[in-house]
C-alpha cells in the first residue's frame, strides 16, 4: 500500500507521515530532504540555486549528506524551494522516489507532488495543511526548542515566500491531488492530527479502524 502525504512546509505532514509509517508498518521517505540536499550541495559547490544547470549538478550529492543536521535549517529550506522549481532537478530525483514508492509491500512518502506526480496510484492520498500563522508559530516554537531563536514576522514572511514559490511553479506545483482528503491541522494537537490521518487512510483504503 502506498500512502502519499503532501502539503506545505510546517503543516505537520512529516510528523503525520512518520506516524502513519509506524502505524501501518511501512518504510517512510521524506522527499523534502532530497531537495534540501540538492540545495545544500549547490551552496557547498558555490553554485547558483536559480540556475538550472548548476542546480542539476548538485543532484549528484553523496548519500552521506542526507544525515547533515543543517539540511533541516530554514536557510536550506529556502535553497531547496529554489532548486525544486527546475524540471531537470525534479526529473533527476524522480527515479529514486518512484523506486521507493513502488517497493514490495508499499511505503509512505511525504512531499509536495507525491499524490500528483510520484505515485498518483497511491491507495491513500492526504493533503495536510494549516493556516500560515499556525505554521509560523509552530516553526518558531521548533526553532526556540532547538536553541535557534527567530522572529515570528521573519518566519511568517519566509513561509509566505516559499508557499508562493511551491504553488506557482509550472512543474509539479503543490496542489491537492485528485482523490486526496484534506486534513487541516490548524486546530488539532499532534495526537489528534495523527488519529485523524489514520482514520482517513482507513477510510480511503476501505480498512476497518483499529480497535
Ligand atoms: O518539505 P520541506 O520543507 O522539507 O521541502 C523543502 C522544499 O523542497 C520545498 O519548499 C519544496 C521542495 N519539495 C518539492 O518541490 N517536492 C517535494 N516532493 C518535496 C519538497
PDB file of C-alpha atoms and ligand atoms in Angstrom:
ATOM      1  CA  UNK A   1       0.000   0.000   0.000  1.00  0.00           C
ATOM      2  CA  UNK A   2       1.375   3.410  -0.985  1.00  0.00           C
ATOM      3  CA  UNK A   3       0.409   6.363   1.216  1.00  0.00           C
ATOM      4  CA  UNK A   4       1.056   9.828  -0.253  1.00  0.00           C
ATOM      5  CA  UNK A   5       1.221  12.755   2.169  1.00  0.00           C
ATOM      6  CA  UNK A   6       1.540  16.195   0.585  1.00  0.00           C
ATOM      7  CA  UNK A   7       1.283  19.686   1.987  1.00  0.00           C
ATOM      8  CA  UNK A   8       3.038  22.989   2.589  1.00  0.00           C
ATOM      9  CA  UNK A   9       6.025  23.480   4.839  1.00  0.00           C
ATOM     10  CA  UNK A  10       5.448  23.156   8.623  1.00  0.00           C
ATOM     11  CA  UNK A  11       1.929  21.781   8.119  1.00  0.00           C
ATOM     12  CA  UNK A  12       2.712  18.709  10.214  1.00  0.00           C
ATOM     13  CA  UNK A  13       2.952  16.406   7.194  1.00  0.00           C
ATOM     14  CA  UNK A  14       6.340  14.982   8.249  1.00  0.00           C
ATOM     15  CA  UNK A  15       5.115  14.075  11.736  1.00  0.00           C
ATOM     16  CA  UNK A  16       1.952  12.574  10.278  1.00  0.00           C
ATOM     17  CA  UNK A  17       3.824  10.611   7.592  1.00  0.00           C
ATOM     18  CA  UNK A  18       6.236   9.146  10.163  1.00  0.00           C
ATOM     19  CA  UNK A  19       3.331   8.186  12.435  1.00  0.00           C
ATOM     20  CA  UNK A  20       1.423   6.578   9.542  1.00  0.00           C
ATOM     21  CA  UNK A  21       4.540   4.608   8.587  1.00  0.00           C
ATOM     22  CA  UNK A  22       4.892   3.313  12.171  1.00  0.00           C
ATOM     23  CA  UNK A  23       1.170   2.531  12.445  1.00  0.00           C
ATOM     24  CA  UNK A  24       0.919   0.638   9.148  1.00  0.00           C
ATOM     25  CA  UNK A  25       4.420  -0.898   9.367  1.00  0.00           C
ATOM     26  CA  UNK A  26       5.683   0.770   6.175  1.00  0.00           C
ATOM     27  CA  UNK A  27       9.014   2.418   5.290  1.00  0.00           C
ATOM     28  CA  UNK A  28       8.954   6.222   5.066  1.00  0.00           C
ATOM     29  CA  UNK A  29      10.697   8.710   2.763  1.00  0.00           C
ATOM     30  CA  UNK A  30      10.827  12.442   3.482  1.00  0.00           C
ATOM     31  CA  UNK A  31      11.229  13.658  -0.105  1.00  0.00           C
ATOM     32  CA  UNK A  32      11.797  17.256   1.027  1.00  0.00           C
ATOM     33  CA  UNK A  33      15.128  16.061   2.399  1.00  0.00           C
ATOM     34  CA  UNK A  34      16.258  15.155  -1.142  1.00  0.00           C
ATOM     35  CA  UNK A  35      15.509  18.689  -2.378  1.00  0.00           C
ATOM     36  CA  UNK A  36      17.183  20.077   0.736  1.00  0.00           C
ATOM     37  CA  UNK A  37      20.301  18.000  -0.030  1.00  0.00           C
ATOM     38  CA  UNK A  38      20.376  19.402  -3.591  1.00  0.00           C
ATOM     39  CA  UNK A  39      20.015  22.979  -2.306  1.00  0.00           C
ATOM     40  CA  UNK A  40      22.696  22.443   0.334  1.00  0.00           C
ATOM     41  CA  UNK A  41      25.112  20.760  -2.116  1.00  0.00           C
ATOM     42  CA  UNK A  42      24.573  23.614  -4.567  1.00  0.00           C
ATOM     43  CA  UNK A  43      25.593  26.004  -1.774  1.00  0.00           C
ATOM     44  CA  UNK A  44      28.702  23.911  -0.977  1.00  0.00           C
ATOM     45  CA  UNK A  45      29.644  23.961  -4.668  1.00  0.00           C
ATOM     46  CA  UNK A  46      29.280  27.748  -4.760  1.00  0.00           C
ATOM     47  CA  UNK A  47      26.525  27.277  -7.363  1.00  0.00           C
ATOM     48  CA  UNK A  48      23.511  29.471  -8.039  1.00  0.00           C
ATOM     49  CA  UNK A  49      20.310  27.616  -6.987  1.00  0.00           C
ATOM     50  CA  UNK A  50      18.315  29.625  -9.547  1.00  0.00           C
ATOM     51  CA  UNK A  51      20.500  28.372 -12.413  1.00  0.00           C
ATOM     52  CA  UNK A  52      19.091  25.081 -13.785  1.00  0.00           C
ATOM     53  CA  UNK A  53      22.483  23.614 -14.808  1.00  0.00           C
ATOM     54  CA  UNK A  54      24.174  24.493 -11.505  1.00  0.00           C
ATOM     55  CA  UNK A  55      21.235  23.126  -9.506  1.00  0.00           C
ATOM     56  CA  UNK A  56      21.179  19.953 -11.619  1.00  0.00           C
ATOM     57  CA  UNK A  57      24.900  19.354 -10.958  1.00  0.00           C
ATOM     58  CA  UNK A  58      24.083  19.301  -7.227  1.00  0.00           C
ATOM     59  CA  UNK A  59      21.662  16.349  -7.614  1.00  0.00           C
ATOM     60  CA  UNK A  60      24.833  14.207  -7.546  1.00  0.00           C
ATOM     61  CA  UNK A  61      25.135  14.832  -3.786  1.00  0.00           C
ATOM     62  CA  UNK A  62      26.678  11.979  -1.734  1.00  0.00           C
ATOM     63  CA  UNK A  63      24.157   9.876   0.262  1.00  0.00           C
ATOM     64  CA  UNK A  64      26.017  10.732   3.487  1.00  0.00           C
ATOM     65  CA  UNK A  65      24.806  14.321   3.066  1.00  0.00           C
ATOM     66  CA  UNK A  66      21.269  13.206   3.985  1.00  0.00           C
ATOM     67  CA  UNK A  67      22.482  12.899   7.608  1.00  0.00           C
ATOM     68  CA  UNK A  68      23.711  16.530   7.724  1.00  0.00           C
ATOM     69  CA  UNK A  69      21.800  18.376  10.512  1.00  0.00           C
ATOM     70  CA  UNK A  70      22.000  21.664   8.576  1.00  0.00           C
ATOM     71  CA  UNK A  71      19.633  20.214   5.962  1.00  0.00           C
ATOM     72  CA  UNK A  72      16.825  20.977   8.438  1.00  0.00           C
ATOM     73  CA  UNK A  73      17.629  24.678   8.704  1.00  0.00           C
ATOM     74  CA  UNK A  74      15.375  27.443   7.374  1.00  0.00           C
ATOM     75  CA  UNK A  75      18.178  28.619   5.100  1.00  0.00           C
ATOM     76  CA  UNK A  76      18.452  25.181   3.473  1.00  0.00           C
ATOM     77  CA  UNK A  77      14.655  25.027   3.151  1.00  0.00           C
ATOM     78  CA  UNK A  78      14.808  28.240   1.126  1.00  0.00           C
ATOM     79  CA  UNK A  79      17.541  26.826  -1.126  1.00  0.00           C
ATOM     80  CA  UNK A  80      15.513  23.608  -1.559  1.00  0.00           C
ATOM     81  CA  UNK A  81      12.465  25.572  -2.636  1.00  0.00           C
ATOM     82  CA  UNK A  82      14.586  27.420  -5.236  1.00  0.00           C
ATOM     83  CA  UNK A  83      16.268  24.332  -6.777  1.00  0.00           C
ATOM     84  CA  UNK A  84      12.945  22.472  -6.795  1.00  0.00           C
ATOM     85  CA  UNK A  85      11.433  24.770  -9.467  1.00  0.00           C
ATOM     86  CA  UNK A  86      13.765  23.336 -12.167  1.00  0.00           C
ATOM     87  CA  UNK A  87      12.169  20.481 -14.166  1.00  0.00           C
ATOM     88  CA  UNK A  88      15.617  18.871 -14.692  1.00  0.00           C
ATOM     89  CA  UNK A  89      16.181  18.703 -10.921  1.00  0.00           C
ATOM     90  CA  UNK A  90      12.731  17.156 -10.378  1.00  0.00           C
ATOM     91  CA  UNK A  91      13.398  14.636 -13.143  1.00  0.00           C
ATOM     92  CA  UNK A  92      16.775  13.689 -11.631  1.00  0.00           C
ATOM     93  CA  UNK A  93      15.114  12.931  -8.267  1.00  0.00           C
ATOM     94  CA  UNK A  94      12.099  11.155  -9.792  1.00  0.00           C
ATOM     95  CA  UNK A  95      13.511   7.606 -10.157  1.00  0.00           C
ATOM     96  CA  UNK A  96      14.784   7.463  -6.611  1.00  0.00           C
ATOM     97  CA  UNK A  97      11.376   8.470  -5.220  1.00  0.00           C
ATOM     98  CA  UNK A  98       9.469   6.230  -7.623  1.00  0.00           C
ATOM     99  CA  UNK A  99      11.621   3.193  -6.709  1.00  0.00           C
ATOM    100  CA  UNK A 100      10.969   3.872  -3.024  1.00  0.00           C
ATOM    101  CA  UNK A 101       7.214   4.215  -3.600  1.00  0.00           C
ATOM    102  CA  UNK A 102       6.898   1.016  -5.624  1.00  0.00           C
ATOM    103  CA  UNK A 103       8.972  -1.268  -3.396  1.00  0.00           C
ATOM    104  CA  UNK A 104       7.202  -4.522  -2.490  1.00  0.00           C
ATOM    105  CA  UNK A 105       4.848  -4.049   0.450  1.00  0.00           C
ATOM    106  CA  UNK A 106       4.401  -0.339  -0.117  1.00  0.00           C
ATOM    107  CA  UNK A 107       5.656   2.845   1.503  1.00  0.00           C
ATOM    108  CA  UNK A 108       4.737   6.231   2.926  1.00  0.00           C
ATOM    109  CA  UNK A 109       6.197   9.288   1.166  1.00  0.00           C
ATOM    110  CA  UNK A 110       5.727  12.899   2.115  1.00  0.00           C
ATOM    111  CA  UNK A 111       6.373  15.952  -0.038  1.00  0.00           C
ATOM    112  CA  UNK A 112       4.642  18.287  -2.456  1.00  0.00           C
ATOM    113  CA  UNK A 113       3.912  16.139  -5.530  1.00  0.00           C
ATOM    114  CA  UNK A 114       3.650  12.580  -4.237  1.00  0.00           C
ATOM    115  CA  UNK A 115      -0.064  12.187  -4.981  1.00  0.00           C
ATOM    116  CA  UNK A 116       0.106  14.156  -8.225  1.00  0.00           C
ATOM    117  CA  UNK A 117       3.379  13.002  -9.862  1.00  0.00           C
ATOM    118  CA  UNK A 118       5.446  10.438  -7.941  1.00  0.00           C
ATOM    119  CA  UNK A 119       2.679   7.978  -7.021  1.00  0.00           C
ATOM    120  CA  UNK A 120      -0.686   9.064  -8.454  1.00  0.00           C
ATOM    121  CA  UNK A 121      -1.854   5.467  -7.989  1.00  0.00           C
ATOM    122  CA  UNK A 122      -1.358   5.665  -4.187  1.00  0.00           C
ATOM    123  CA  UNK A 123      -4.054   3.817  -2.226  1.00  0.00           C
ATOM    124  CA  UNK A 124      -4.381   6.780   0.137  1.00  0.00           C
ATOM    125  CA  UNK A 125      -3.567  10.415  -0.565  1.00  0.00           C
ATOM    126  CA  UNK A 126      -3.658  13.046   2.151  1.00  0.00           C
ATOM    127  CA  UNK A 127      -3.147  16.780   1.796  1.00  0.00           C
ATOM    128  CA  UNK A 128      -2.059  18.101   5.187  1.00  0.00           C
ATOM    129  CA  UNK A 129      -2.370  21.810   5.716  1.00  0.00           C
ATOM    130  CA  UNK A 130      -2.736  24.512   8.412  1.00  0.00           C
ATOM    131  CA  UNK A 131      -3.076  28.280   8.388  1.00  0.00           C
ATOM    132  CA  UNK A 132       0.112  30.221   7.640  1.00  0.00           C
ATOM    133  CA  UNK A 133       0.010  31.833  11.101  1.00  0.00           C
ATOM    134  CA  UNK A 134      -0.269  28.468  12.876  1.00  0.00           C
ATOM    135  CA  UNK A 135       2.562  27.037  10.782  1.00  0.00           C
ATOM    136  CA  UNK A 136       4.760  30.054  11.538  1.00  0.00           C
ATOM    137  CA  UNK A 137       4.095  29.721  15.286  1.00  0.00           C
ATOM    138  CA  UNK A 138       4.945  26.004  15.169  1.00  0.00           C
ATOM    139  CA  UNK A 139       8.160  26.694  13.278  1.00  0.00           C
ATOM    140  CA  UNK A 140       9.086  29.435  15.765  1.00  0.00           C
ATOM    141  CA  UNK A 141       8.482  27.035  18.664  1.00  0.00           C
ATOM    142  CA  UNK A 142      10.618  24.324  16.997  1.00  0.00           C
ATOM    143  CA  UNK A 143      13.452  26.791  16.461  1.00  0.00           C
ATOM    144  CA  UNK A 144      13.312  28.081  20.031  1.00  0.00           C
ATOM    145  CA  UNK A 145      13.321  24.496  21.327  1.00  0.00           C
ATOM    146  CA  UNK A 146      16.446  23.739  19.327  1.00  0.00           C
ATOM    147  CA  UNK A 147      18.201  26.863  20.606  1.00  0.00           C
ATOM    148  CA  UNK A 148      17.837  28.912  17.399  1.00  0.00           C
ATOM    149  CA  UNK A 149      15.625  31.861  18.353  1.00  0.00           C
ATOM    150  CA  UNK A 150      13.999  33.689  15.439  1.00  0.00           C
ATOM    151  CA  UNK A 151      11.461  36.449  14.842  1.00  0.00           C
ATOM    152  CA  UNK A 152       7.842  35.425  14.185  1.00  0.00           C
ATOM    153  CA  UNK A 153       7.475  38.074  11.446  1.00  0.00           C
ATOM    154  CA  UNK A 154      10.561  36.776   9.610  1.00  0.00           C
ATOM    155  CA  UNK A 155       9.323  33.184   9.721  1.00  0.00           C
ATOM    156  CA  UNK A 156       5.854  34.226   8.530  1.00  0.00           C
ATOM    157  CA  UNK A 157       7.318  36.179   5.608  1.00  0.00           C
ATOM    158  CA  UNK A 158       9.599  33.272   4.694  1.00  0.00           C
ATOM    159  CA  UNK A 159       6.722  30.752   4.773  1.00  0.00           C
ATOM    160  CA  UNK A 160       4.629  33.011   2.536  1.00  0.00           C
ATOM    161  CA  UNK A 161       7.514  33.324   0.068  1.00  0.00           C
ATOM    162  CA  UNK A 162       8.058  29.564  -0.014  1.00  0.00           C
ATOM    163  CA  UNK A 163       4.324  28.781  -0.311  1.00  0.00           C
ATOM    164  CA  UNK A 164       4.067  31.185  -3.248  1.00  0.00           C
ATOM    165  CA  UNK A 165       7.064  29.588  -4.977  1.00  0.00           C
ATOM    166  CA  UNK A 166       5.926  25.994  -4.293  1.00  0.00           C
ATOM    167  CA  UNK A 167       2.349  26.570  -5.502  1.00  0.00           C
ATOM    168  CA  UNK A 168       3.071  28.780  -8.525  1.00  0.00           C
ATOM    169  CA  UNK A 169       5.916  26.868 -10.208  1.00  0.00           C
ATOM    170  CA  UNK A 170       4.984  25.400 -13.582  1.00  0.00           C
ATOM    171  CA  UNK A 171       6.407  21.926 -12.896  1.00  0.00           C
ATOM    172  CA  UNK A 172       4.597  19.786 -10.284  1.00  0.00           C
ATOM    173  CA  UNK A 173       3.240  22.674  -8.178  1.00  0.00           C
ATOM    174  CA  UNK A 174       1.951  21.986  -4.696  1.00  0.00           C
ATOM    175  CA  UNK A 175      -1.705  21.077  -5.202  1.00  0.00           C
ATOM    176  CA  UNK A 176      -4.361  18.796  -3.761  1.00  0.00           C
ATOM    177  CA  UNK A 177      -4.180  15.558  -5.781  1.00  0.00           C
ATOM    178  CA  UNK A 178      -7.394  14.186  -7.274  1.00  0.00           C
ATOM    179  CA  UNK A 179      -8.904  11.810  -4.731  1.00  0.00           C
ATOM    180  CA  UNK A 180      -6.914  13.227  -1.807  1.00  0.00           C
ATOM    181  CA  UNK A 181      -8.504  14.008   1.548  1.00  0.00           C
ATOM    182  CA  UNK A 182      -7.571  17.369   3.070  1.00  0.00           C
ATOM    183  CA  UNK A 183      -6.513  17.351   6.715  1.00  0.00           C
ATOM    184  CA  UNK A 184      -6.364  20.830   8.264  1.00  0.00           C
ATOM    185  CA  UNK A 185      -4.274  20.581  11.439  1.00  0.00           C
ATOM    186  CA  UNK A 186      -4.675  24.253  12.479  1.00  0.00           C
ATOM    187  CA  UNK A 187      -6.826  23.408  15.497  1.00  0.00           C
ATOM    188  CA  UNK A 188      -5.510  19.923  16.193  1.00  0.00           C
ATOM    189  CA  UNK A 189      -2.859  18.752  18.644  1.00  0.00           C
ATOM    190  CA  UNK A 190      -0.207  16.277  17.488  1.00  0.00           C
ATOM    191  CA  UNK A 191      -2.053  13.126  18.636  1.00  0.00           C
ATOM    192  CA  UNK A 192      -5.419  14.355  17.307  1.00  0.00           C
ATOM    193  CA  UNK A 193      -3.867  15.051  13.909  1.00  0.00           C
ATOM    194  CA  UNK A 194      -2.255  11.604  13.792  1.00  0.00           C
ATOM    195  CA  UNK A 195      -5.513   9.885  14.794  1.00  0.00           C
ATOM    196  CA  UNK A 196      -7.403  11.827  12.103  1.00  0.00           C
ATOM    197  CA  UNK A 197      -4.814  10.829   9.486  1.00  0.00           C
ATOM    198  CA  UNK A 198      -5.078   7.145  10.413  1.00  0.00           C
ATOM    199  CA  UNK A 199      -8.883   7.354  10.162  1.00  0.00           C
ATOM    200  CA  UNK A 200      -8.593   8.963   6.719  1.00  0.00           C
ATOM    201  CA  UNK A 201      -6.217   6.291   5.434  1.00  0.00           C
ATOM    202  CA  UNK A 202      -8.548   3.569   6.715  1.00  0.00           C
ATOM    203  CA  UNK A 203     -11.471   5.308   5.033  1.00  0.00           C
ATOM    204  CA  UNK A 204      -9.628   5.675   1.725  1.00  0.00           C
ATOM    205  CA  UNK A 205      -8.369   2.088   1.687  1.00  0.00           C
ATOM    206  CA  UNK A 206     -11.607   0.595   2.992  1.00  0.00           C
ATOM    207  CA  UNK A 207      -9.908  -0.897   6.056  1.00  0.00           C
ATOM    208  CA  UNK A 208     -11.855  -1.107   9.291  1.00  0.00           C
ATOM    209  CA  UNK A 209     -10.418   1.109  12.032  1.00  0.00           C
ATOM    210  CA  UNK A 210      -8.157  -0.438  14.645  1.00  0.00           C
ATOM    211  CA  UNK A 211      -9.859  -1.146  17.994  1.00  0.00           C
TER     212      UNK A 211
HETATM  213  O1  LIG B   1       9.071  19.620   2.947  1.00  0.00           O
HETATM  214  P1  LIG B   1      10.298  20.519   3.032  1.00  0.00           P
HETATM  215  O2  LIG B   1      10.048  21.845   3.692  1.00  0.00           O
HETATM  216  O3  LIG B   1      11.470  19.798   3.615  1.00  0.00           O
HETATM  217  O4  LIG B   1      10.668  20.822   1.491  1.00  0.00           O
HETATM  218  C1  LIG B   1      11.665  21.750   1.134  1.00  0.00           C
HETATM  219  C2  LIG B   1      11.409  22.260  -0.279  1.00  0.00           C
HETATM  220  O5  LIG B   1      11.592  21.198  -1.219  1.00  0.00           O
HETATM  221  C3  LIG B   1      10.011  22.800  -0.534  1.00  0.00           C
HETATM  222  O6  LIG B   1       9.950  24.205  -0.347  1.00  0.00           O
HETATM  223  C4  LIG B   1       9.710  22.432  -1.962  1.00  0.00           C
HETATM  224  C5  LIG B   1      10.634  21.278  -2.259  1.00  0.00           C
HETATM  225  N1  LIG B   1       9.954  19.992  -2.407  1.00  0.00           N
HETATM  226  C6  LIG B   1       9.370  19.712  -3.622  1.00  0.00           C
HETATM  227  O7  LIG B   1       9.374  20.565  -4.513  1.00  0.00           O
HETATM  228  N2  LIG B   1       8.800  18.498  -3.845  1.00  0.00           N
HETATM  229  C7  LIG B   1       8.772  17.561  -2.879  1.00  0.00           C
HETATM  230  N3  LIG B   1       8.215  16.368  -3.123  1.00  0.00           N
HETATM  231  C8  LIG B   1       9.335  17.844  -1.604  1.00  0.00           C
HETATM  232  C9  LIG B   1       9.909  19.083  -1.393  1.00  0.00           C
END
